[in-house]
């Protein structure tokens, strides 16, 4: 597929077939460099995207027919700086949530951050979520105890008032 801009014709998209099935689909920038390339490798799919300068931008592996499900990435991913060096890598589960090790690199290639995710939450986020949940449960427990204590005091006062009424009534009868 070709496109034309300002009188210049350039290749905008190319589809390669293998065994009568779409195998590689590539779109191009106006300068001729690859922009996005989708590659089918048996059960694994790979999506590559590039900066306009031709350097790798992203690489995603996935087992789903589409590399995005419900607008979320699935599978392993690698993101790159525009100088071609790895910026981060990790993996998404079938629901598009980060899962497993996630590593961030500096532009020089040094590891600057390492996190481990389960169901989209880092260890720090899981600890915070558990802390908030424990606080919520403790607050509910205290509120329940306070409500029970308040109800107990109200009942005691009711009984005491009934007793006083009876005593006062007897007192008035004996006058």
mmCIF file of N, CA and C in Angstrom, residues 40-139:
data_model
loop_
_atom_site.group_PDB
_atom_site.id
_atom_site.type_symbol
_atom_site.label_atom_id
_atom_site.label_comp_id
_atom_site.label_asym_id
_atom_site.label_seq_id
_atom_site.Cartn_x
_atom_site.Cartn_y
_atom_site.Cartn_z
ATOM 1 N N UNK A 40 3.339 -12.737 13.286
ATOM 2 C CA UNK A 40 2.718 -13.955 13.818
ATOM 3 C C UNK A 40 3.753 -15.068 13.763
ATOM 4 N N UNK A 41 4.072 -15.649 14.923
ATOM 5 C CA UNK A 41 5.019 -16.763 15.003
ATOM 6 C C UNK A 41 4.316 -17.932 15.681
ATOM 7 N N UNK A 42 3.676 -18.775 14.906
ATOM 8 C CA UNK A 42 2.905 -19.895 15.441
ATOM 9 C C UNK A 42 1.898 -19.391 16.467
ATOM 10 N N UNK A 43 2.060 -19.775 17.743
ATOM 11 C CA UNK A 43 1.089 -19.362 18.767
ATOM 12 C C UNK A 43 1.471 -18.026 19.406
ATOM 13 N N UNK A 44 2.687 -17.572 19.186
ATOM 14 C CA UNK A 44 3.132 -16.320 19.785
ATOM 15 C C UNK A 44 3.069 -15.198 18.769
ATOM 16 N N UNK A 45 2.586 -14.072 19.205
ATOM 17 C CA UNK A 45 2.525 -12.881 18.366
ATOM 18 C C UNK A 45 3.552 -11.886 18.893
ATOM 19 N N UNK A 46 4.061 -11.064 17.994
ATOM 20 C CA UNK A 46 5.014 -10.048 18.409
ATOM 21 C C UNK A 46 4.642 -8.729 17.738
ATOM 22 N N UNK A 47 4.685 -7.663 18.520
ATOM 23 C CA UNK A 47 4.431 -6.323 17.996
ATOM 24 C C UNK A 47 5.683 -5.491 18.242
ATOM 25 N N UNK A 48 6.193 -4.895 17.174
ATOM 26 C CA UNK A 48 7.355 -4.026 17.281
ATOM 27 C C UNK A 48 6.932 -2.626 16.852
ATOM 28 N N UNK A 49 7.343 -1.634 17.605
ATOM 29 C CA UNK A 49 7.121 -0.259 17.141
ATOM 30 C C UNK A 49 8.462 0.461 17.204
ATOM 31 N N UNK A 50 8.613 1.433 16.307
ATOM 32 C CA UNK A 50 9.895 2.090 16.127
ATOM 33 C C UNK A 50 9.747 3.601 16.219
ATOM 34 N N UNK A 51 10.842 4.258 16.619
ATOM 35 C CA UNK A 51 10.904 5.711 16.532
ATOM 36 C C UNK A 51 11.107 6.076 15.065
ATOM 37 N N UNK A 52 10.839 7.304 14.724
ATOM 38 C CA UNK A 52 10.980 7.732 13.330
ATOM 39 C C UNK A 52 12.431 7.617 12.855
ATOM 40 N N UNK A 53 13.380 7.653 13.830
ATOM 41 C CA UNK A 53 14.797 7.526 13.468
ATOM 42 C C UNK A 53 15.192 6.072 13.160
ATOM 43 N N UNK A 54 14.231 5.135 13.287
ATOM 44 C CA UNK A 54 14.487 3.734 12.971
ATOM 45 C C UNK A 54 14.843 2.877 14.172
ATOM 46 N N UNK A 55 15.097 3.498 15.327
ATOM 47 C CA UNK A 55 15.444 2.743 16.537
ATOM 48 C C UNK A 55 14.175 2.113 17.126
ATOM 49 N N UNK A 56 14.351 0.957 17.772
ATOM 50 C CA UNK A 56 13.249 0.235 18.409
ATOM 51 C C UNK A 56 12.632 1.099 19.510
ATOM 52 N N UNK A 57 11.305 1.143 19.571
ATOM 53 C CA UNK A 57 10.570 1.877 20.600
ATOM 54 C C UNK A 57 9.947 0.905 21.600
ATOM 55 N N UNK A 58 9.232 -0.111 21.099
ATOM 56 C CA UNK A 58 8.570 -1.103 21.954
ATOM 57 C C UNK A 58 8.617 -2.465 21.294
ATOM 58 N N UNK A 59 8.645 -3.490 22.134
ATOM 59 C CA UNK A 59 8.548 -4.867 21.651
ATOM 60 C C UNK A 59 7.633 -5.596 22.628
ATOM 61 N N UNK A 60 6.589 -6.219 22.104
ATOM 62 C CA UNK A 60 5.613 -6.930 22.934
ATOM 63 C C UNK A 60 5.441 -8.346 22.397
ATOM 64 N N UNK A 61 5.468 -9.328 23.291
ATOM 65 C CA UNK A 61 5.157 -10.716 22.938
ATOM 66 C C UNK A 61 3.849 -11.077 23.615
ATOM 67 N N UNK A 62 3.034 -11.866 22.958
ATOM 68 C CA UNK A 62 1.756 -12.246 23.556
ATOM 69 C C UNK A 62 1.238 -13.504 22.881
ATOM 70 N N UNK A 63 0.352 -14.199 23.586
ATOM 71 C CA UNK A 63 -0.248 -15.430 23.055
ATOM 72 C C UNK A 63 -1.680 -15.223 22.605
ATOM 73 N N UNK A 64 -2.181 -14.025 22.793
ATOM 74 C CA UNK A 64 -3.548 -13.704 22.399
ATOM 75 C C UNK A 64 -3.548 -13.298 20.928
ATOM 76 N N UNK A 65 -4.638 -13.515 20.200
ATOM 77 C CA UNK A 65 -4.666 -13.137 18.785
ATOM 78 C C UNK A 65 -4.354 -11.657 18.538
ATOM 79 N N UNK A 66 -4.634 -10.808 19.526
ATOM 80 C CA UNK A 66 -4.341 -9.384 19.392
ATOM 81 C C UNK A 66 -3.445 -8.989 20.550
ATOM 82 N N UNK A 67 -2.479 -8.110 20.287
ATOM 83 C CA UNK A 67 -1.569 -7.740 21.363
ATOM 84 C C UNK A 67 -2.229 -6.827 22.381
ATOM 85 N N UNK A 68 -3.407 -6.310 22.064
ATOM 86 C CA UNK A 68 -4.173 -5.531 23.030
ATOM 87 C C UNK A 68 -5.541 -6.195 23.187
ATOM 88 N N UNK A 69 -5.944 -6.430 24.433
ATOM 89 C CA UNK A 69 -7.250 -7.008 24.729
ATOM 90 C C UNK A 69 -7.992 -5.989 25.572
ATOM 91 N N UNK A 70 -9.186 -5.621 25.136
ATOM 92 C CA UNK A 70 -9.964 -4.594 25.841
ATOM 93 C C UNK A 70 -9.111 -3.355 26.086
ATOM 94 N N UNK A 71 -8.298 -3.016 25.105
ATOM 95 C CA UNK A 71 -7.414 -1.856 25.143
ATOM 96 C C UNK A 71 -6.253 -2.002 26.125
ATOM 97 N N UNK A 72 -5.939 -3.210 26.581
ATOM 98 C CA UNK A 72 -4.810 -3.456 27.464
ATOM 99 C C UNK A 72 -3.782 -4.320 26.748
ATOM 100 N N UNK A 73 -2.507 -4.077 27.065
ATOM 101 C CA UNK A 73 -1.457 -4.943 26.542
ATOM 102 C C UNK A 73 -1.505 -6.283 27.270
ATOM 103 N N UNK A 74 -1.074 -7.331 26.587
ATOM 104 C CA UNK A 74 -0.933 -8.647 27.212
ATOM 105 C C UNK A 74 0.448 -9.178 26.858
ATOM 106 N N UNK A 75 1.014 -10.041 27.708
ATOM 107 C CA UNK A 75 2.301 -10.662 27.423
ATOM 108 C C UNK A 75 3.490 -9.827 27.849
ATOM 109 N N UNK A 76 4.689 -10.282 27.424
ATOM 110 C CA UNK A 76 5.941 -9.601 27.766
ATOM 111 C C UNK A 76 6.097 -8.331 26.955
ATOM 112 N N UNK A 77 6.760 -7.339 27.546
ATOM 113 C CA UNK A 77 7.020 -6.107 26.804
ATOM 114 C C UNK A 77 8.404 -5.565 27.146
ATOM 115 N N UNK A 78 8.947 -4.850 26.182
ATOM 116 C CA UNK A 78 10.233 -4.175 26.330
ATOM 117 C C UNK A 78 10.058 -2.790 25.712
ATOM 118 N N UNK A 79 10.368 -1.736 26.457
ATOM 119 C CA UNK A 79 10.288 -0.369 25.925
ATOM 120 C C UNK A 79 11.709 0.185 25.847
ATOM 121 N N UNK A 80 11.949 1.024 24.847
ATOM 122 C CA UNK A 80 13.292 1.528 24.584
ATOM 123 C C UNK A 80 13.306 3.050 24.512
ATOM 124 N N UNK A 81 14.458 3.632 24.908
ATOM 125 C CA UNK A 81 14.682 5.063 24.706
ATOM 126 C C UNK A 81 14.915 5.292 23.221
ATOM 127 N N UNK A 82 14.811 6.553 22.771
ATOM 128 C CA UNK A 82 15.006 6.823 21.344
ATOM 129 C C UNK A 82 16.463 6.654 20.900
ATOM 130 N N UNK A 83 17.372 6.386 21.860
ATOM 131 C CA UNK A 83 18.749 6.068 21.501
ATOM 132 C C UNK A 83 18.932 4.561 21.280
ATOM 133 N N UNK A 84 17.830 3.795 21.441
ATOM 134 C CA UNK A 84 17.863 2.355 21.203
ATOM 135 C C UNK A 84 18.124 1.525 22.445
ATOM 136 N N UNK A 85 18.440 2.156 23.589
ATOM 137 C CA UNK A 85 18.711 1.402 24.821
ATOM 138 C C UNK A 85 17.406 1.100 25.548
ATOM 139 N N UNK A 86 17.380 -0.047 26.215
ATOM 140 C CA UNK A 86 16.201 -0.513 26.950
ATOM 141 C C UNK A 86 15.844 0.467 28.064
ATOM 142 N N UNK A 87 14.560 0.863 28.143
ATOM 143 C CA UNK A 87 14.110 1.750 29.224
ATOM 144 C C UNK A 87 13.380 0.975 30.320
ATOM 145 N N UNK A 88 12.600 -0.045 29.944
ATOM 146 C CA UNK A 88 11.931 -0.877 30.952
ATOM 147 C C UNK A 88 11.472 -2.173 30.308
ATOM 148 N N UNK A 89 11.230 -3.163 31.163
ATOM 149 C CA UNK A 89 10.697 -4.439 30.681
ATOM 150 C C UNK A 89 9.842 -5.045 31.774
ATOM 151 N N UNK A 90 8.880 -5.851 31.334
ATOM 152 C CA UNK A 90 7.982 -6.498 32.276
ATOM 153 C C UNK A 90 6.981 -7.357 31.532
ATOM 154 N N UNK A 91 5.888 -7.675 32.195
ATOM 155 C CA UNK A 91 4.879 -8.512 31.570
ATOM 156 C C UNK A 91 3.484 -8.172 32.061
ATOM 157 N N UNK A 92 2.517 -8.334 31.159
ATOM 158 C CA UNK A 92 1.113 -8.129 31.480
ATOM 159 C C UNK A 92 0.391 -9.465 31.425
ATOM 160 N N UNK A 93 -0.558 -9.682 32.339
ATOM 161 C CA UNK A 93 -1.354 -10.907 32.298
ATOM 162 C C UNK A 93 -2.467 -10.760 31.262
ATOM 163 N N UNK A 94 -3.320 -11.761 31.170
ATOM 164 C CA UNK A 94 -4.383 -11.776 30.155
ATOM 165 C C UNK A 94 -5.395 -10.648 30.346
ATOM 166 N N UNK A 95 -5.434 -10.054 31.553
ATOM 167 C CA UNK A 95 -6.356 -8.949 31.825
ATOM 168 C C UNK A 95 -5.677 -7.588 31.677
ATOM 169 N N UNK A 96 -4.432 -7.590 31.221
ATOM 170 C CA UNK A 96 -3.719 -6.335 31.015
ATOM 171 C C UNK A 96 -3.110 -5.752 32.278
ATOM 172 N N UNK A 97 -2.976 -6.559 33.328
ATOM 173 C CA UNK A 97 -2.385 -6.089 34.583
ATOM 174 C C UNK A 97 -0.923 -6.509 34.633
ATOM 175 N N UNK A 98 -0.072 -5.608 35.158
ATOM 176 C CA UNK A 98 1.339 -5.962 35.324
ATOM 177 C C UNK A 98 1.434 -7.194 36.207
ATOM 178 N N UNK A 99 2.306 -8.113 35.805
ATOM 179 C CA UNK A 99 2.498 -9.341 36.569
ATOM 180 C C UNK A 99 3.948 -9.764 36.442
ATOM 181 N N UNK A 100 4.581 -10.058 37.567
ATOM 182 C CA UNK A 100 5.969 -10.491 37.551
ATOM 183 C C UNK A 100 6.925 -9.324 37.743
ATOM 184 N N UNK A 101 8.173 -9.566 37.359
ATOM 185 C CA UNK A 101 9.214 -8.568 37.560
ATOM 186 C C UNK A 101 9.092 -7.424 36.552
ATOM 187 N N UNK A 102 9.266 -6.207 37.046
ATOM 188 C CA UNK A 102 9.227 -5.001 36.214
ATOM 189 C C UNK A 102 10.510 -4.244 36.516
ATOM 190 N N UNK A 103 11.313 -3.974 35.474
ATOM 191 C CA UNK A 103 12.612 -3.332 35.669
ATOM 192 C C UNK A 103 12.685 -2.063 34.830
ATOM 193 N N UNK A 104 13.175 -0.990 35.449
ATOM 194 C CA UNK A 104 13.374 0.291 34.765
ATOM 195 C C UNK A 104 14.878 0.548 34.671
ATOM 196 N N UNK A 105 15.307 1.042 33.498
ATOM 197 C CA UNK A 105 16.719 1.306 33.245
ATOM 198 C C UNK A 105 16.939 2.786 32.956
ATOM 199 N N UNK A 106 18.134 3.274 33.276
ATOM 200 C CA UNK A 106 18.516 4.638 32.893
ATOM 201 C C UNK A 106 18.865 4.635 31.406
ATOM 202 N N UNK A 107 19.032 5.824 30.827
ATOM 203 C CA UNK A 107 19.399 5.908 29.407
ATOM 204 C C UNK A 107 20.789 5.320 29.158
ATOM 205 N N UNK A 108 21.590 5.203 30.226
ATOM 206 C CA UNK A 108 22.926 4.606 30.094
ATOM 207 C C UNK A 108 22.887 3.084 30.240
ATOM 208 N N UNK A 109 21.740 2.538 30.663
ATOM 209 C CA UNK A 109 21.591 1.091 30.764
ATOM 210 C C UNK A 109 21.641 0.532 32.176
ATOM 211 N N UNK A 110 21.828 1.398 33.190
ATOM 212 C CA UNK A 110 21.867 0.928 34.583
ATOM 213 C C UNK A 110 20.443 0.729 35.104
ATOM 214 N N UNK A 111 20.263 -0.305 35.938
ATOM 215 C CA UNK A 111 18.956 -0.554 36.555
ATOM 216 C C UNK A 111 18.692 0.538 37.587
ATOM 217 N N UNK A 112 17.565 1.227 37.450
ATOM 218 C CA UNK A 112 17.209 2.288 38.399
ATOM 219 C C UNK A 112 16.067 1.888 39.318
ATOM 220 N N UNK A 113 15.327 0.875 38.923
ATOM 221 C CA UNK A 113 14.176 0.465 39.730
ATOM 222 C C UNK A 113 13.810 -0.973 39.380
ATOM 223 N N UNK A 114 13.470 -1.720 40.419
ATOM 224 C CA UNK A 114 13.000 -3.101 40.236
ATOM 225 C C UNK A 114 11.785 -3.277 41.119
ATOM 226 N N UNK A 115 10.714 -3.773 40.530
ATOM 227 C CA UNK A 115 9.495 -4.055 41.302
ATOM 228 C C UNK A 115 8.974 -5.418 40.883
ATOM 229 N N UNK A 116 8.179 -5.995 41.772
ATOM 230 C CA UNK A 116 7.524 -7.257 41.448
ATOM 231 C C UNK A 116 6.028 -7.037 41.594
ATOM 232 N N UNK A 117 5.291 -7.383 40.539
ATOM 233 C CA UNK A 117 3.844 -7.164 40.522
ATOM 234 C C UNK A 117 3.074 -8.478 40.574
ATOM 235 N N UNK A 118 1.953 -8.433 41.273
ATOM 236 C CA UNK A 118 0.989 -9.534 41.267
ATOM 237 C C UNK A 118 -0.373 -8.893 41.033
ATOM 238 N N UNK A 119 -1.048 -9.336 39.986
ATOM 239 C CA UNK A 119 -2.369 -8.786 39.627
ATOM 240 C C UNK A 119 -2.368 -7.262 39.527
ATOM 241 N N UNK A 120 -1.311 -6.712 38.971
ATOM 242 C CA UNK A 120 -1.264 -5.278 38.724
ATOM 243 C C UNK A 120 -0.798 -4.432 39.889
ATOM 244 N N UNK A 121 -0.500 -5.037 41.033
ATOM 245 C CA UNK A 121 -0.064 -4.273 42.200
ATOM 246 C C UNK A 121 1.383 -4.618 42.555
ATOM 247 N N UNK A 122 2.187 -3.580 42.843
ATOM 248 C CA UNK A 122 3.552 -3.812 43.306
ATOM 249 C C UNK A 122 3.494 -4.230 44.773
ATOM 250 N N UNK A 123 4.618 -4.699 45.296
ATOM 251 C CA UNK A 123 4.654 -5.115 46.697
ATOM 252 C C UNK A 123 4.269 -3.940 47.601
ATOM 253 N N UNK A 124 4.782 -2.750 47.307
ATOM 254 C CA UNK A 124 4.457 -1.561 48.093
ATOM 255 C C UNK A 124 2.951 -1.275 48.037
ATOM 256 N N UNK A 125 2.362 -1.373 46.846
ATOM 257 C CA UNK A 125 0.926 -1.126 46.693
ATOM 258 C C UNK A 125 0.100 -2.194 47.408
ATOM 259 N N UNK A 126 0.568 -3.472 47.333
ATOM 260 C CA UNK A 126 -0.148 -4.549 48.037
ATOM 261 C C UNK A 126 -0.107 -4.332 49.542
ATOM 262 N N UNK A 127 1.065 -3.937 50.071
ATOM 263 C CA UNK A 127 1.204 -3.686 51.513
ATOM 264 C C UNK A 127 0.287 -2.535 51.923
ATOM 265 N N UNK A 128 0.271 -1.474 51.121
ATOM 266 C CA UNK A 128 -0.596 -0.322 51.416
ATOM 267 C C UNK A 128 -2.070 -0.728 51.364
ATOM 268 N N UNK A 129 -2.437 -1.520 50.361
ATOM 269 C CA UNK A 129 -3.829 -1.976 50.237
ATOM 270 C C UNK A 129 -4.208 -2.832 51.449
ATOM 271 N N UNK A 130 -3.301 -3.717 51.872
ATOM 272 C CA UNK A 130 -3.572 -4.552 53.048
ATOM 273 C C UNK A 130 -3.690 -3.693 54.305
ATOM 274 N N UNK A 131 -2.813 -2.671 54.448
ATOM 275 C CA UNK A 131 -2.868 -1.778 55.599
ATOM 276 C C UNK A 131 -4.207 -1.039 55.647
ATOM 277 N N UNK A 132 -4.626 -0.505 54.509
ATOM 278 C CA UNK A 132 -5.901 0.223 54.439
ATOM 279 C C UNK A 132 -7.057 -0.718 54.766
ATOM 280 N N UNK A 133 -7.002 -1.948 54.256
ATOM 281 C CA UNK A 133 -8.064 -2.922 54.528
ATOM 282 C C UNK A 133 -8.107 -3.277 56.014
ATOM 283 N N UNK A 134 -6.923 -3.481 56.634
ATOM 284 C CA UNK A 134 -6.873 -3.776 58.071
ATOM 285 C C UNK A 134 -7.442 -2.611 58.880
ATOM 286 N N UNK A 135 -7.088 -1.378 58.489
ATOM 287 C CA UNK A 135 -7.618 -0.197 59.182
ATOM 288 C C UNK A 135 -9.137 -0.120 59.053
ATOM 289 N N UNK A 136 -9.644 -0.421 57.863
ATOM 290 C CA UNK A 136 -11.089 -0.408 57.635
ATOM 291 C C UNK A 136 -11.780 -1.435 58.530
ATOM 292 N N UNK A 137 -11.224 -2.640 58.583
ATOM 293 C CA UNK A 137 -11.798 -3.710 59.409
ATOM 294 C C UNK A 137 -11.745 -3.336 60.881
ATOM 295 N N UNK A 138 -10.614 -2.767 61.335
ATOM 296 C CA UNK A 138 -10.476 -2.358 62.734
ATOM 297 C C UNK A 138 -11.469 -1.243 63.067
ATOM 298 N N UNK A 139 -11.640 -0.290 62.161
ATOM 299 C CA UNK A 139 -12.591 0.800 62.374
ATOM 300 C C UNK A 139 -14.011 0.244 62.498
#
